[in-house]
Amino acid sequence: MLDHTPTQKTLVEVDGLKMYFPITAGLFRGKVGDVKAVDGVSFSIFEGETLGLVGESGCGKSTCGRALLRLYDVTAGSIRIGGVDIAKLSPDALRRMRPTMQMVFQDPQASLNPRMTVAGIIGEPLDEHTSLGRAEKLARIYELMDAVGLSRDFANRYPHAFSGGQRQRIGIARALALNPKFIVCDEPIAALDVSIQAQVVNLLEELQDRLGLTYLFISHDLSMVRHIADRVAVMYLGQIVELASREALYGSPKHPYTQALLSAVPEPNPEHEANRRRIILTGDVPSPANPPQGCNFCTRCPKVMDICRKVEPVSREIEPGRFVACHLYETTTTAEPTAATEASGKTRLSTNNPTTQQGV
Amino acid sequence: MKLKTALLGAAASLVFAPAAYAERGSDGEVKIIYWQAVSTLNPYLSSGTKDVETASLVIEPLAGFDENGVVIPRLVTEIPTVENGGVSADLTSITWKLKPGLVWSDGTPVTAHDAVFTANYCMDPAGGCAQLARYEGIKSVEALDDLTVKITYNEPRPNPYTAFVGATSPILQAAQFANCTGAAASSCTAENFAPIGTGPFRVTDFRTNDVVQMEANPNYRDPAKPAFAKLTVKGGGEAAAAARAVMETGEFDYAWNTQISPEVQSQMAAGGKGEFIYAFGTLVERIEMNMTDPSPSLPEGERATVAHPHPILSDIRVRKALSMAIDRDVLVEVGYGNAGRATCNLVPAPAMFASDNTDCLVQDVEGAKALLEEAGWKVGPDGIRVKDGARLKLLYQTSVNAVRQDFQSIIKQWWNDIGVEVELKAIDAGVYFGGDAGSPDTFQKFYADVEMYANNFDGTDPEPYLAQYTCDKAPSPATQWQGENVNRFCDPAYDALVVELGRTGEMGKRAELAKRMNEMLTKDSYTVVPLVDRGRLSARSLSLGGVVLNTWDSELWNVSDWYRVK
Amino acid sequence: MFTFALRRFLIAIPTLLIISLAIFLLLEAAPGDPLGDVPLTVPPDVKEKMRAALGLDSAWYVRYLLWLKQFFWVEPLNLVDYIFGTDYAQGMQRVISFQSRQPVMQIIAQRVPQTLTVVGMSYLIGVSIALPIGIYSAYRQYSWFDQIGTLVSMIGFSVPTFFSGVVLIIVFAVKLQWFPSIYDTTHQVTDWASFMKQVRQMAMPVMVLSLYNAAQISRFMRSSMLDNLNQDYVRTARAKGLTEKVVVLVHVLRNSLIPVVTVIALGVPTIFGGAIITEQVFKVNGLGQQLITSIHSNDMPMVMTLTFIFAILIVTFNLIADLLYGILDPRIRYD
């Protein structure tokens, strides 16, 4: 579907990904429903780019990231990485695929086995997937430690002896050990001090440049995503509501949820900050076990319409490379070819939607 | 010729037939289980039946008792009596003659000095001898020569068969225990765990509170015995498990004291591997009537003393009616099965001392009612009899014990039927039999109208037992509530008989006196209402032959005659 | 680690002394007279002499100090004598059982073998079946295997051994006649046949006790595994592309074992404590049966010594459990 950008090669292609967790109850633990953590998500990631995945807590972004690497058995949909649909691979074939796709976890403390040394943690994938000798393996471990900026002296220490930032470097080194092409960074900086966050993000960027990595960068930190991501996807209640290039998304958010989300980001420029208008969403996020009928966002949307409560909006490409799932944009896309020629979403938003400014 | 051959053949078969099973050690191993484990093999240091009886396999007294309670020689040539001159005419001394040629299991000869040593060993005040009662009243024990022992008593002794008679007073080897007298007695572990004896077995391995292993004594006086080469006495568990090991799994040949409910008994007997054996001694479960008023309204110091006769039970007609209302056979069936039998006697055995009193055996509810009517107790509106405004109400106490509580409720029902209101009380056995003068719940204090327990007497002579019912033996505040006459029964005629019995040496006369006294307490006065003669119940494997249960001596008294049934 | 161990060891000494005093005073205060079984025919003055022979005539603190001396000085000397054939302890009064008048330590030495073989073996078997059951139950949580495991654990937990023991006896000893119902403590293993006999006579008590042990430990193992299975590092391990075997048995198991190993270590003293009820039911006559018999007969030196040895073992294995924690878990350092 991204055939309009022939220069970029697609590495990851997700189509209709669903990840449901069964809810059991009663004496015999009968299944009574599903938690629809990820409910029909489709997107692509180009080689060498960073796709940011943002959304509030519990929206399913981490589940999406894990499902992407088949750390869960997905309920439905396909995940193509380098052309191979890993959603349907046998466990053994999947294991052989593992080196190409890796993950950096949110909590560097919990994600490192407390009973293994740094060298053990970084070296273990090498044992599993390569036939390196002892010396070669050690050389590779040192190389990786150098790459992430860890002193080689630390190789025989246990994770608990490190600071949070250092642990995350270990996690990254571990992820890099097998020369992966694609790394899912699941909130890699959320558990870190602000001063360390930048270091880790810079390290990730630097490694991307050097090794040509592709990232899915999951975060709720919109500023950090703006900094690192090439394109950004916004998730709400298991679905992607908007996907666009960074500039387009931050410049002119289309989906009311994206607008609300971005309105919460503080502006570094005090002038702009003074003019910033926050859109306060009321109500709670509905339970993913029991999402509302129609649009998932209809219960909280400041621009809700009747149709929103009945028909579920589908994701449409309203501009080249820009996808929004909202009934607000259905008229434009269906009726007018002019939509593509409009100068900016912002003007169109204001013209089309007098209600935009209401959510103060 | 033909006749001679036949005679020779007969003679040979006589010799060889028993020899087929009567060769020493030919029958392998016999396994006995005592669910109370053996702690020591020196009966002078432990009064436990388990210890005394296991020790009886190894060490022997001069004489023992057979299954009828008759004194039989073991290490002596004959039982001394007045007739054969062994007992002096004034009943103050007895002279025992050892069999010549007897040797200990280590091969050294048994002499009269061993017996003298044994008596001194137990009578040493520092030794803490557990069987001192057997040696009470002895002035001296002397060895007249190597084979003759003479015991002299302080006073005439109508029944001189106490010291050196029965499993509780066996002969120790002087050489082995020479350094174990007095205070050193209990520290001689090696000696106490493996005494050298004259019995059919000797100890090879002793593990306290666990297991004793023995082998046939190579120097046993009968060269053909014992039939078993090895013997094991295992301890631990409880009565039902011990019975099961003999009756159901067949792991053991003999189980001691398998007192279990009649129901379980018959279940186990169905296993077909063994049988329960029982024999009757002198243990009688009985109801005792309180002749004094235990009413709490009386001040302490007067309550339950002879100063206040019992307002209801002083009337013999009431006591008799209570006895008549009881069906003793039902009680036996409920509580003891084969190991019990109905009795009307306080002294049910030995046979020569047992009265032929059987009046009480048939239940007579109508007769009981009539007696109560006659005594002036009329049925009130609620079915309970009243007389002069007082209700016929009794407090019936006993110790906590499943069988006793069954008995209580059954008897309560019978007594209700004749118009007697009954209140039941069960007291913890430790308190009830504990004898603590400070406790209101001891059987001696008897703060109830009737009470039930069992008692027996040691050995075959009922004299000390019957002598308990004299006026002066009534427990009272003056005696710190000690004393055996718990009924506070008092009859000068009875006291006179006790004195007479103490002076009589001739057996026939003694038996007659004992029967009279027994009847005075039971069918003449209904002071004691015997219920059940409780036997001893043990289990033997069907493959174990020669077992004769004996309640007068060690259960293992004739172990040298035991053999394997083939 | 060494200073930690040493420090803990030094703290243990006053702790144990206080425990010994507490045990002694409790026994002292408990009702019951070691001469309670002596017949009433024994006159009071003779009884007094017997009390003196048992050492009961002196004040409690004198007896306590004497016991301390006997336990900490005479008994070790006796051990030295026994091992090296010396005679340092010649003529010194050892701790003597009131009931059998044998040195307490000899009785204990006599009974340790059967307790260790039966109770120890059942602990070993219990642990070795509990671990795989716990691991698999957690790995397949709520599967039928897990459900059955839960049920069996509940049975093992809640059915008292005096009941399960008797049921086993009726089934296997009485009906099927596979195993003896009474344990032969004198049995010696010399060849294959006698070994098989030993196995048969151990089968039932070991079954009863290992069911109980396995029930406990498998629940520990299961919950510890469940704790770890949901940890991020397990996801990391899977993301590394490790096989499930490696993920579960290396990553999860090694971390889950840390608390379980300490629980197992803390359970070891109970082996020496013996299994009072099971030993009674099967007549194993080990330390547990000795303890209960001694309590019944008010054999104070025996009860005192046994309980104190248990106290030492418990303190020791607490220390061992702590040290094991330090060795197994790199996050814990005792410096």
Coordinates of C-alpha atoms in Angstrom, one line a residue, chain C residues 62-260:
Chain C
V62 CA 22.5 -27.1 89.7
R63 CA 21.0 -29.7 87.4
Y64 CA 20.9 -27.3 84.6
L65 CA 24.6 -26.4 84.9
L66 CA 25.4 -30.1 85.3
W67 CA 23.5 -30.9 82.1
L68 CA 25.3 -28.1 80.3
K69 CA 28.6 -29.5 81.5
Q70 CA 27.6 -33.0 80.4
F71 CA 26.3 -31.9 77.0
F72 CA 29.1 -29.5 76.1
W73 CA 32.1 -31.1 77.8
V74 CA 31.6 -34.7 78.7
E75 CA 29.7 -35.9 75.6
P76 CA 32.2 -34.3 73.2
L77 CA 35.0 -35.9 75.2
N78 CA 33.3 -39.2 74.9
L79 CA 33.1 -38.7 71.2
V80 CA 36.8 -38.0 71.1
D81 CA 37.4 -41.1 73.1
Y82 CA 35.3 -43.2 70.8
I83 CA 37.0 -42.0 67.7
F84 CA 40.6 -41.9 68.9
G85 CA 40.4 -44.7 71.5
T86 CA 41.6 -42.3 74.3
D87 CA 40.1 -42.1 77.7
Y88 CA 39.7 -38.5 78.6
A89 CA 36.1 -38.9 79.7
Q90 CA 36.9 -41.8 82.0
G91 CA 34.7 -41.6 85.1
M92 CA 32.7 -38.6 84.0
Q93 CA 29.0 -38.7 84.4
R94 CA 27.3 -38.7 80.9
V95 CA 23.8 -37.6 80.1
I96 CA 21.8 -40.7 81.2
S97 CA 18.2 -41.5 80.3
F98 CA 15.9 -41.9 83.3
Q99 CA 13.9 -44.6 81.6
S100 CA 16.5 -47.0 80.4
R101 CA 19.5 -45.7 82.3
Q102 CA 21.6 -45.8 79.2
P103 CA 23.6 -42.8 78.0
V104 CA 21.3 -40.7 76.0
M105 CA 23.8 -40.3 73.2
Q106 CA 24.1 -44.0 72.7
I107 CA 20.4 -44.3 72.3
I108 CA 20.4 -41.4 69.8
A109 CA 23.3 -43.0 67.9
Q110 CA 21.3 -46.2 67.8
R111 CA 18.2 -44.5 66.4
V112 CA 19.7 -42.1 63.9
P113 CA 20.2 -44.7 61.2
Q114 CA 16.6 -45.7 60.8
T115 CA 15.4 -42.1 61.1
L116 CA 17.9 -41.0 58.4
T117 CA 17.1 -43.9 56.1
V118 CA 13.4 -43.6 56.3
V119 CA 12.7 -40.0 57.0
G120 CA 15.7 -38.8 55.1
M121 CA 14.9 -41.0 52.1
S122 CA 11.3 -39.7 52.1
Y123 CA 12.6 -36.2 52.1
L124 CA 14.9 -36.9 49.3
I125 CA 12.2 -38.6 47.3
G126 CA 9.7 -36.0 48.2
V127 CA 12.0 -33.2 47.0
S128 CA 12.9 -35.0 43.8
I129 CA 9.3 -35.6 42.8
A130 CA 8.1 -32.2 44.0
L131 CA 10.5 -30.2 41.8
P132 CA 9.5 -31.6 38.4
I133 CA 5.8 -31.6 39.4
G134 CA 6.1 -28.0 40.6
I135 CA 8.0 -26.9 37.5
Y136 CA 5.6 -28.6 35.1
S137 CA 2.5 -27.5 37.0
A138 CA 3.7 -23.9 36.8
Y139 CA 4.7 -24.2 33.1
R140 CA 1.3 -25.5 32.2
Q141 CA -0.7 -23.6 34.7
Y142 CA -4.4 -24.7 34.9
S143 CA -3.7 -27.7 32.7
W144 CA -5.1 -31.1 33.8
F145 CA -1.7 -32.0 35.0
D146 CA -1.6 -28.9 37.2
Q147 CA -5.2 -29.6 38.5
I148 CA -4.3 -33.1 39.5
G149 CA -1.1 -31.9 41.0
T150 CA -3.1 -29.4 43.1
L151 CA -5.5 -32.0 44.2
V152 CA -2.7 -34.5 45.2
S153 CA -0.9 -31.7 47.0
M154 CA -4.1 -30.8 48.9
I155 CA -4.5 -34.5 49.9
G156 CA -0.9 -34.7 50.9
F157 CA -1.2 -31.5 53.0
S158 CA -4.5 -32.2 54.7
V159 CA -4.7 -36.0 55.2
P160 CA -2.9 -36.7 58.5
T161 CA -0.2 -39.4 58.3
F162 CA -1.8 -41.5 60.9
F163 CA -4.8 -41.9 58.5
S164 CA -2.9 -42.3 55.3
G165 CA -0.5 -44.7 57.0
V166 CA -3.2 -47.0 58.3
V167 CA -4.9 -46.9 54.9
L168 CA -1.6 -47.9 53.2
I169 CA -1.2 -50.7 55.8
I170 CA -4.7 -52.1 55.1
V171 CA -4.2 -51.9 51.4
F172 CA -0.6 -53.0 50.9
A173 CA 0.1 -55.1 54.0
V174 CA -3.2 -56.7 54.8
K175 CA -5.0 -57.0 51.5
L176 CA -2.2 -57.2 48.9
Q177 CA 0.6 -58.4 51.3
W178 CA 3.2 -56.6 49.3
F179 CA 4.9 -54.8 52.2
P180 CA 5.4 -55.6 55.8
S181 CA 3.4 -53.4 58.2
I182 CA 6.1 -53.5 60.9
Y183 CA 9.6 -52.1 60.2
D184 CA 12.5 -54.3 61.2
T185 CA 15.1 -52.0 62.7
T186 CA 17.6 -54.8 63.0
H187 CA 17.6 -55.7 59.3
Q188 CA 21.0 -55.6 57.7
V189 CA 21.5 -55.1 54.0
T190 CA 24.1 -57.6 52.8
D191 CA 22.9 -58.8 49.4
W192 CA 20.3 -58.1 46.7
A193 CA 17.6 -60.1 48.5
S194 CA 18.1 -58.2 51.8
F195 CA 18.3 -55.0 49.9
M196 CA 14.9 -55.7 48.4
K197 CA 13.5 -56.5 51.8
Q198 CA 14.8 -53.2 53.0
V199 CA 13.1 -51.5 50.1
R200 CA 9.9 -53.2 50.8
Q201 CA 9.8 -52.4 54.4
M202 CA 10.7 -48.7 53.7
A203 CA 8.1 -48.4 50.9
M204 CA 5.1 -47.5 53.0
P205 CA 6.5 -45.1 55.5
V206 CA 8.5 -43.4 52.7
M207 CA 5.4 -43.2 50.6
V208 CA 3.4 -41.5 53.4
L209 CA 6.1 -39.0 54.3
S210 CA 7.3 -38.2 50.8
L211 CA 3.7 -37.5 49.8
Y212 CA 3.6 -35.0 52.6
N213 CA 6.9 -33.5 51.8
A214 CA 6.3 -33.4 48.0
A215 CA 2.9 -31.7 48.6
Q216 CA 4.6 -28.9 50.4
I217 CA 7.6 -28.4 48.2
S218 CA 5.8 -28.8 44.9
R219 CA 3.5 -25.9 45.9
F220 CA 6.6 -23.8 46.7
M221 CA 8.2 -24.7 43.5
R222 CA 5.1 -24.0 41.5
S223 CA 4.5 -20.6 42.9
S224 CA 8.1 -19.6 42.7
M225 CA 8.2 -20.7 39.0
L226 CA 5.0 -18.8 38.4
D227 CA 6.6 -15.7 39.9
N228 CA 9.5 -16.0 37.5
L229 CA 7.7 -17.1 34.4
N230 CA 6.1 -13.8 34.0
Q231 CA 9.3 -11.8 34.5
D232 CA 10.7 -9.7 31.7
Y233 CA 14.0 -11.6 31.7
V234 CA 12.1 -14.7 30.6
R235 CA 10.7 -12.7 27.7
T236 CA 14.3 -11.6 27.0
A237 CA 15.4 -15.2 27.0
R238 CA 12.7 -16.1 24.5
A239 CA 13.5 -13.1 22.4
K240 CA 17.1 -14.3 22.3
G241 CA 15.7 -17.3 20.4
L242 CA 16.5 -19.8 23.1
T243 CA 14.7 -23.1 23.1
E244 CA 11.9 -23.5 25.6
K245 CA 14.0 -26.1 27.4
V246 CA 16.8 -23.6 28.0
V247 CA 14.3 -20.8 28.8
V248 CA 12.5 -22.9 31.4
L249 CA 15.2 -25.1 32.8
V250 CA 18.1 -22.6 32.8
H251 CA 16.6 -19.1 33.1
V252 CA 13.4 -19.6 35.0
L253 CA 14.3 -22.7 37.1
R254 CA 17.6 -21.3 38.3
N255 CA 16.0 -18.2 39.6
S256 CA 12.9 -20.0 41.0
L257 CA 15.1 -22.5 42.9
I258 CA 16.6 -19.8 45.1
P259 CA 13.6 -19.6 47.6
V260 CA 12.9 -23.3 47.1

